[in-house]
Amino acid sequence: MPHSHRASSLKQTNKSHKSSKASKRSINRSQGGKIQNRVSIKKKGVANGSIKSKADRLHIAKQRRDASRDKLWQQKRVQGRLNVRNADTVIVPRIVGIVSLSEQEADLEKCVQDFLVEAADTTSGKLDESSSVTVTYAKYKKEGHVTYLTNSTAFRAMYKNDDINDDDASVLAALDLSRICDTVIFLIDGRDAEKTNDVPISGMNVGGGISTTSSSTTAQQDYDHLISSRGDRILSTIKAQGLPTPVTLLVNFEGEGDDDTMSMTSYQSVKSVRRSAIKKKLDLKKYLTRFATTEFGEGGSKVMEIDIPSIDDTKDEMNDDDDDDANNVLIVGKSKKILPQSFLNQGTGAFPTRDAFIRALCTMNACPPKWVADMPRAFIVSNNNRHHDGHTYDEMTQELKITGFIRGKVPFDVNSIVHVPNVGTFGVKNILKMESPTTQKRFVKSTDDTIADETSNILATCDIERREPLDMFANPDALEGEQNLIGFDDQNYNDDEGMDDKNENEGFARPAGWNDYQSAWLDAIKDDDDMLSEDGIDHGELAAEFNKKKTDATVITRGDMDEEDDKFISEEERRTLIEQRKRDKQEDLDFPDEVQVDEDENARDRFARYRSLKSFRKSYWDPKENLPDTYASIFHFSSFRATQGDVMADMKDIMQAAEAKFNQLLENDKKKKDTNDDVMGEESEDSNEDILEGCVTSGTYVTLVLEGVSPLAASRINPSSLLTAVSLLPHENKVSVVHMGLCENTQCDENEAGDMPIKSKDVIIFRCGWRTWQARPVFSQNNLNCDKHKFERFMPTGGSFFACSALGPVTYTPCPVLAFRRTRSGKTQFVALGSVIGADADRIVIKRIVLTGYPTRVHKRHATVKYMFYNPDDVKWFKPAELVTKHGLRGNITDSVGDHGTMKCLFNAPIKQHDTVCLHLYKRIYPKFAPVEIINSTGEKVTENLLVL
């Protein structure tokens, strides 16, 4: 047959040449250079696909740089660095706090403050009686306005009482000072470097106390004593609250110890003495650099030094500079002798280290703590104390006046509620405009404008209808349909009456706190039970029996002790109870949640309020079920996150409106300069006027008038102290359940002075942002994948994070939290730190207890369990509950055996003899108030559930 060929279906197809595509060179040539990534080449059109030339791209880049620069200046102006509300330019001074970390506090801080003020061109405030000194360094123009505050004079007088010792007052005053400062200066006394370190301070070894060289280790040990124990506490608390821009300053006193050096040194050894002195100073500076880097991080590692001359040296310099140079040749700490001679001849002044420090202080980028700077909240710091008209109180009208600059990133709303730390929360009557001490006159004003009475100076007056009520607790009127709910939809509660009628028609009495699953337990109760009536029908006797208030034995286990009972027991009993609590904590660590039932007590009575859950994570628990009476007076949020988002959105609109108005003022001021016209042009209608109604621009020097300040609140004000007034955001004056994420302070010593471990519902003092109060919180785990959170009996230690729930005022995040407690010795102990999570009264904290029993006889899946209960009634009561074992088995109680609580159990797999049978029971835990006794205006003792200061 003739051969025939057929083409195969698997014919090879070669790849064609890419002639349709352009080369890389042609593509780059058509693009014209680099373009932005977000602009697509494939898209055609003028908006997206147009290829810009190199000149256009350079022009766009320049516009972006200019926009970023203008935005930066805008932020500085809005935050109060410059304000041109009127024809005057108001410069808001930078607040600089001075805090001593050495043994000497008041004398060292005052000496440094006086030395820095001496170099100023103008001064406002007397150094002897004033709590605040505002100076001006004309060399640095707008940035040269500085307000100096010391830790010993600013807020220290507010804590002068018998209950607080000096060290605790210094720590608390430093916390008040650090939250209003732009820059904080930590002082280190150089004279302490000459002292020997006999008793080193634990926990202050820089870099962990380990060094690779012996010389650095020796130097570190020699300088560890520079930071006192008080300074160590100040550092730990300020870092926990939030640091402003830190500066570490080494203070050298010239002439100290020079006479002894001269008597021991000959002329030939002068050079070696100076060399060793310089080396020692370099070692000290190196140690402080490592200290600042370790404590404040890389961004806060700025270390400077300043040389303060003695009184004799200052007189010699003023009289005869030549004699001063001749007499002070051998002074070790003299800054002029350390610096090069060429630098001294450049006109740096008599004190070059002071000039360098002031230059750095005025020109550095400084800001308050991040949680203060970023939060849309305005506040006022009084310009001085009461002796210098910084704040005044009128007892007749009960009005408190605070004079100072409005600070913050938002305007001050006259209709907002104002909180004065350590005093109370009040409403604003009006805001008066005052003439600033830093005002610079730009234009000549007429005589009619300069003569104005107090009425014409009113910038804003409060509208009481727009202001929130000052009541912290909810008092809903059920007849008017009021509820203590925030953010809930009203239509969800229209059928309440129908539900009540339905429940009444059912006629079924259920024990308090029981759901449908638990009501099935009632089937196991015999009809001839003693709690039922003669006709065998439950008419509510069972519910009444369970709803009765139990004795202390049913709620509190043995070994618990309330801190209020401390004063009613003897010292021997106190030591016994403390030892018992320590043993309970150790037992809780060894056997978590395990509870022992005594032979003479009934488990069904002791654990009547507990319930069993099939799954801790998946089982449903109604958050509104069987709430305590205190929850009727607090506010409940539908969604705290959504509420905070709405409040922050409103504050953002106010910020944008204030910024737009500020830009308009700048443009009008510029036009006025160009046209040389004394009369301002007509302002265009602004749609933001309604938003800014009642708001005063940040940076204005005003007098804030607070009304309703009772004599009791005014008695907390010390005339020698400064005052701070901070505006509260909407809903922040309401009381709810505040949840905080905390961790234990690493320097907390629970055994100090014989103090017992911290337990849930102990009295804790919370310092949350600007406010302070005390409560009895509950500790819990913060479960992310569950709506229920496990209760912790004791505060977790070892640096682990935990949640803390307490009754207190609502606070928006971010906000730092510091937890303190009062020890038996009267000290204030810093125990925990963290931040606010939110406010939610529906967060469920569950306490778990574990009843354990041991199998005495096993046969495959069956076992006889003893020592869990001691009477058959308890076995019948807990029969519907599910059992688990430590080896992972699950089972149930089948029958009761005998009269001693022995029971038969059936499990899902064969059980082993050495296994342990467990019964898990759960109960919801609620935080409590810590009542405070105060003396009212009539002299009577009054108990308040919550006192926010």
mmCIF file of C-alpha atoms in Angstrom, residues 552-742:
data_model
loop_
_atom_site.group_PDB
_atom_site.id
_atom_site.type_symbol
_atom_site.label_atom_id
_atom_site.label_comp_id
_atom_site.label_asym_id
_atom_site.label_seq_id
_atom_site.Cartn_x
_atom_site.Cartn_y
_atom_site.Cartn_z
ATOM 1 C CA ASP A 552 -20.029 36.142 104.907
ATOM 2 C CA ALA A 553 -19.066 32.476 104.894
ATOM 3 C CA THR A 554 -20.861 31.986 101.590
ATOM 4 C CA VAL A 555 -19.083 34.838 99.859
ATOM 5 C CA ILE A 556 -15.715 35.215 101.518
ATOM 6 C CA THR A 557 -13.409 32.321 102.134
ATOM 7 C CA ARG A 558 -11.387 31.929 105.261
ATOM 8 C CA GLY A 559 -8.306 34.052 105.463
ATOM 9 C CA ASP A 560 -9.784 37.108 103.737
ATOM 10 C CA MET A 561 -9.424 40.440 105.450
ATOM 11 C CA ASP A 562 -10.801 43.815 104.542
ATOM 12 C CA GLU A 563 -8.444 46.754 104.872
ATOM 13 C CA GLU A 564 -11.126 48.646 106.757
ATOM 14 C CA ASP A 565 -10.997 45.953 109.453
ATOM 15 C CA ASP A 566 -7.338 46.749 110.054
ATOM 16 C CA LYS A 567 -8.109 49.241 112.785
ATOM 17 C CA PHE A 568 -10.443 46.902 114.667
ATOM 18 C CA ILE A 569 -8.003 44.022 115.188
ATOM 19 C CA SER A 570 -4.886 43.644 117.262
ATOM 20 C CA GLU A 571 -1.361 43.492 115.932
ATOM 21 C CA GLU A 572 -1.130 39.772 116.563
ATOM 22 C CA GLU A 573 -4.340 39.104 114.645
ATOM 23 C CA ARG A 574 -3.118 41.303 111.814
ATOM 24 C CA ARG A 575 0.096 39.326 111.461
ATOM 25 C CA THR A 576 -1.863 36.085 111.503
ATOM 26 C CA LEU A 577 -4.210 37.274 108.776
ATOM 27 C CA ILE A 578 -1.326 38.535 106.663
ATOM 28 C CA GLU A 579 0.393 35.172 106.876
ATOM 29 C CA GLN A 580 -2.892 33.497 105.978
ATOM 30 C CA ARG A 581 -3.280 35.655 102.882
ATOM 31 C CA LYS A 582 0.265 34.854 101.797
ATOM 32 C CA ARG A 583 -0.469 31.149 102.173
ATOM 33 C CA ASP A 584 -3.682 31.574 100.161
ATOM 34 C CA LYS A 585 -1.745 33.218 97.360
ATOM 35 C CA GLN A 586 0.781 30.419 97.285
ATOM 36 C CA GLU A 587 -1.995 27.841 97.270
ATOM 37 C CA ASP A 588 -3.691 29.682 94.415
ATOM 38 C CA LEU A 589 -0.449 29.473 92.444
ATOM 39 C CA ASP A 590 0.008 25.782 93.196
ATOM 40 C CA PHE A 591 -3.639 24.717 92.848
ATOM 41 C CA PRO A 592 -5.490 27.374 90.834
ATOM 42 C CA ASP A 593 -9.161 27.906 91.741
ATOM 43 C CA GLU A 594 -9.385 24.739 93.815
ATOM 44 C CA VAL A 595 -11.719 25.027 96.823
ATOM 45 C CA GLN A 596 -12.113 22.556 99.683
ATOM 46 C CA VAL A 597 -15.524 21.793 101.173
ATOM 47 C CA ASP A 598 -15.514 21.040 104.887
ATOM 48 C CA GLU A 599 -17.333 18.046 106.265
ATOM 49 C CA ASP A 600 -19.682 20.145 108.382
ATOM 50 C CA GLU A 601 -20.888 22.494 105.619
ATOM 51 C CA ASN A 602 -23.281 22.057 102.722
ATOM 52 C CA ALA A 603 -21.890 22.726 99.279
ATOM 53 C CA ARG A 604 -25.339 23.535 97.908
ATOM 54 C CA ASP A 605 -25.624 26.448 100.363
ATOM 55 C CA ARG A 606 -22.092 27.744 100.031
ATOM 56 C CA PHE A 607 -22.112 27.665 96.222
ATOM 57 C CA ALA A 608 -25.793 28.472 95.646
ATOM 58 C CA ARG A 609 -24.936 31.461 93.459
ATOM 59 C CA TYR A 610 -22.632 29.472 91.210
ATOM 60 C CA ARG A 611 -23.585 27.746 87.998
ATOM 61 C CA SER A 612 -22.068 25.171 85.686
ATOM 62 C CA LEU A 613 -21.139 25.902 82.077
ATOM 63 C CA LYS A 614 -20.781 23.362 79.332
ATOM 64 C CA SER A 615 -18.167 25.558 77.607
ATOM 65 C CA PHE A 616 -16.541 28.608 79.137
ATOM 66 C CA ARG A 617 -15.974 30.154 75.723
ATOM 67 C CA LYS A 618 -19.174 29.247 73.874
ATOM 68 C CA SER A 619 -21.852 29.107 76.571
ATOM 69 C CA TYR A 620 -24.136 32.121 76.702
ATOM 70 C CA TRP A 621 -24.237 34.421 79.733
ATOM 71 C CA ASP A 622 -26.715 37.266 79.799
ATOM 72 C CA PRO A 623 -24.806 40.487 80.712
ATOM 73 C CA LYS A 624 -27.996 42.097 82.096
ATOM 74 C CA GLU A 625 -28.891 39.186 84.345
ATOM 75 C CA ASN A 626 -29.101 39.670 88.114
ATOM 76 C CA LEU A 627 -27.095 42.904 88.264
ATOM 77 C CA PRO A 628 -26.269 44.397 91.683
ATOM 78 C CA ASP A 629 -27.916 47.529 92.996
ATOM 79 C CA THR A 630 -24.884 49.693 92.257
ATOM 80 C CA TYR A 631 -25.304 49.092 88.518
ATOM 81 C CA ALA A 632 -28.577 51.022 88.600
ATOM 82 C CA SER A 633 -26.683 54.260 89.317
ATOM 83 C CA ILE A 634 -23.962 53.927 86.673
ATOM 84 C CA PHE A 635 -24.156 54.486 82.930
ATOM 85 C CA HIS A 636 -24.127 51.690 80.351
ATOM 86 C CA PHE A 637 -22.688 52.112 76.842
ATOM 87 C CA SER A 638 -24.039 50.266 73.848
ATOM 88 C CA SER A 639 -20.612 50.546 72.200
ATOM 89 C CA PHE A 640 -17.922 52.534 73.937
ATOM 90 C CA ARG A 641 -15.717 52.483 70.836
ATOM 91 C CA ALA A 642 -18.487 53.923 68.665
ATOM 92 C CA THR A 643 -19.262 56.591 71.267
ATOM 93 C CA GLN A 644 -15.620 57.617 71.452
ATOM 94 C CA GLY A 645 -15.435 57.694 67.649
ATOM 95 C CA ASP A 646 -18.388 60.081 67.480
ATOM 96 C CA VAL A 647 -16.890 62.361 70.138
ATOM 97 C CA MET A 648 -13.491 62.413 68.419
ATOM 98 C CA ALA A 649 -15.130 63.169 65.060
ATOM 99 C CA ASP A 650 -16.893 66.180 66.589
ATOM 100 C CA MET A 651 -13.653 67.404 68.136
ATOM 101 C CA LYS A 652 -11.921 66.993 64.769
ATOM 102 C CA ASP A 653 -14.539 69.231 63.147
ATOM 103 C CA ILE A 654 -13.908 71.848 65.833
ATOM 104 C CA MET A 655 -10.152 71.659 65.213
ATOM 105 C CA GLN A 656 -10.598 72.079 61.469
ATOM 106 C CA ALA A 657 -12.963 75.008 61.966
ATOM 107 C CA ALA A 658 -10.523 76.692 64.357
ATOM 108 C CA GLU A 659 -7.664 76.143 61.905
ATOM 109 C CA ALA A 660 -9.693 77.623 59.043
ATOM 110 C CA LYS A 661 -10.550 80.657 61.131
ATOM 111 C CA PHE A 662 -6.917 81.041 62.135
ATOM 112 C CA ASN A 663 -5.839 80.986 58.477
ATOM 113 C CA GLN A 664 -8.395 83.629 57.701
ATOM 114 C CA LEU A 665 -7.017 85.839 60.460
ATOM 115 C CA LEU A 666 -3.521 85.398 59.065
ATOM 116 C CA GLU A 667 -4.670 86.431 55.588
ATOM 117 C CA ASN A 668 -6.494 89.462 56.936
ATOM 118 C CA ASP A 669 -3.440 90.447 58.952
ATOM 119 C CA LYS A 670 -1.269 90.134 55.852
ATOM 120 C CA LYS A 671 -3.669 92.217 53.768
ATOM 121 C CA LYS A 672 -3.749 94.830 56.484
ATOM 122 C CA LYS A 673 0.025 95.123 56.365
ATOM 123 C CA ASP A 674 0.076 95.410 52.590
ATOM 124 C CA THR A 675 -2.652 98.055 52.374
ATOM 125 C CA ASN A 676 -1.540 99.955 55.521
ATOM 126 C CA ASP A 677 -5.162 100.209 56.504
ATOM 127 C CA ASP A 678 -6.124 100.512 60.142
ATOM 128 C CA VAL A 679 -9.596 99.092 59.626
ATOM 129 C CA MET A 680 -10.028 95.386 59.025
ATOM 130 C CA GLY A 681 -12.044 94.377 56.005
ATOM 131 C CA GLU A 682 -15.378 92.725 56.250
ATOM 132 C CA GLU A 683 -15.052 89.075 57.070
ATOM 133 C CA SER A 684 -16.755 86.612 54.796
ATOM 134 C CA GLU A 685 -19.525 84.481 56.171
ATOM 135 C CA ASP A 686 -18.117 81.362 57.671
ATOM 136 C CA SER A 687 -20.172 78.207 57.999
ATOM 137 C CA ASN A 688 -18.011 77.148 60.949
ATOM 138 C CA GLU A 689 -19.250 79.932 63.238
ATOM 139 C CA ASP A 690 -21.900 77.663 64.708
ATOM 140 C CA ILE A 691 -19.324 75.001 65.514
ATOM 141 C CA LEU A 692 -17.024 77.500 67.235
ATOM 142 C CA GLU A 693 -19.794 79.148 69.226
ATOM 143 C CA GLY A 694 -18.645 79.414 72.827
ATOM 144 C CA CYS A 695 -15.062 78.354 72.000
ATOM 145 C CA VAL A 696 -11.963 80.415 72.816
ATOM 146 C CA THR A 697 -8.878 79.937 70.680
ATOM 147 C CA SER A 698 -5.910 78.067 72.083
ATOM 148 C CA GLY A 699 -3.093 80.374 73.085
ATOM 149 C CA THR A 700 -5.311 83.123 74.500
ATOM 150 C CA TYR A 701 -4.482 84.560 77.917
ATOM 151 C CA VAL A 702 -7.753 84.392 79.845
ATOM 152 C CA THR A 703 -9.340 84.160 83.270
ATOM 153 C CA LEU A 704 -11.537 81.108 83.682
ATOM 154 C CA VAL A 705 -14.454 81.660 86.076
ATOM 155 C CA LEU A 706 -15.782 78.452 87.665
ATOM 156 C CA GLU A 707 -19.105 78.480 89.506
ATOM 157 C CA GLY A 708 -20.506 76.237 92.191
ATOM 158 C CA VAL A 709 -17.195 75.725 94.000
ATOM 159 C CA SER A 710 -18.182 74.786 97.526
ATOM 160 C CA PRO A 711 -16.128 75.867 100.556
ATOM 161 C CA LEU A 712 -15.273 72.198 101.101
ATOM 162 C CA ALA A 713 -13.674 72.002 97.651
ATOM 163 C CA ALA A 714 -11.983 75.367 98.125
ATOM 164 C CA SER A 715 -10.437 74.150 101.368
ATOM 165 C CA ARG A 716 -8.399 71.629 99.341
ATOM 166 C CA ILE A 717 -6.636 74.476 97.512
ATOM 167 C CA ASN A 718 -3.309 75.571 98.940
ATOM 168 C CA PRO A 719 -2.576 79.279 98.384
ATOM 169 C CA SER A 720 1.060 78.520 97.551
ATOM 170 C CA SER A 721 0.294 76.003 94.809
ATOM 171 C CA LEU A 722 -0.551 76.299 91.142
ATOM 172 C CA LEU A 723 -3.865 75.113 89.732
ATOM 173 C CA THR A 724 -4.676 73.322 86.501
ATOM 174 C CA ALA A 725 -8.106 73.325 84.848
ATOM 175 C CA VAL A 726 -8.760 70.756 82.127
ATOM 176 C CA SER A 727 -11.904 70.502 80.019
ATOM 177 C CA LEU A 728 -13.726 67.177 79.968
ATOM 178 C CA LEU A 729 -15.077 65.656 76.790
ATOM 179 C CA PRO A 730 -18.744 64.575 76.501
ATOM 180 C CA HIS A 731 -19.741 61.711 78.851
ATOM 181 C CA GLU A 732 -16.433 61.892 80.752
ATOM 182 C CA ASN A 733 -18.175 63.064 83.916
ATOM 183 C CA LYS A 734 -20.338 59.940 84.028
ATOM 184 C CA VAL A 735 -19.573 56.918 86.194
ATOM 185 C CA SER A 736 -19.330 53.494 84.626
ATOM 186 C CA VAL A 737 -17.194 50.359 84.854
ATOM 187 C CA VAL A 738 -13.746 51.407 83.588
ATOM 188 C CA HIS A 739 -11.463 48.652 82.327
ATOM 189 C CA MET A 740 -7.699 49.093 82.380
ATOM 190 C CA GLY A 741 -4.866 46.983 81.060
ATOM 191 C CA LEU A 742 -2.190 46.852 83.761
#
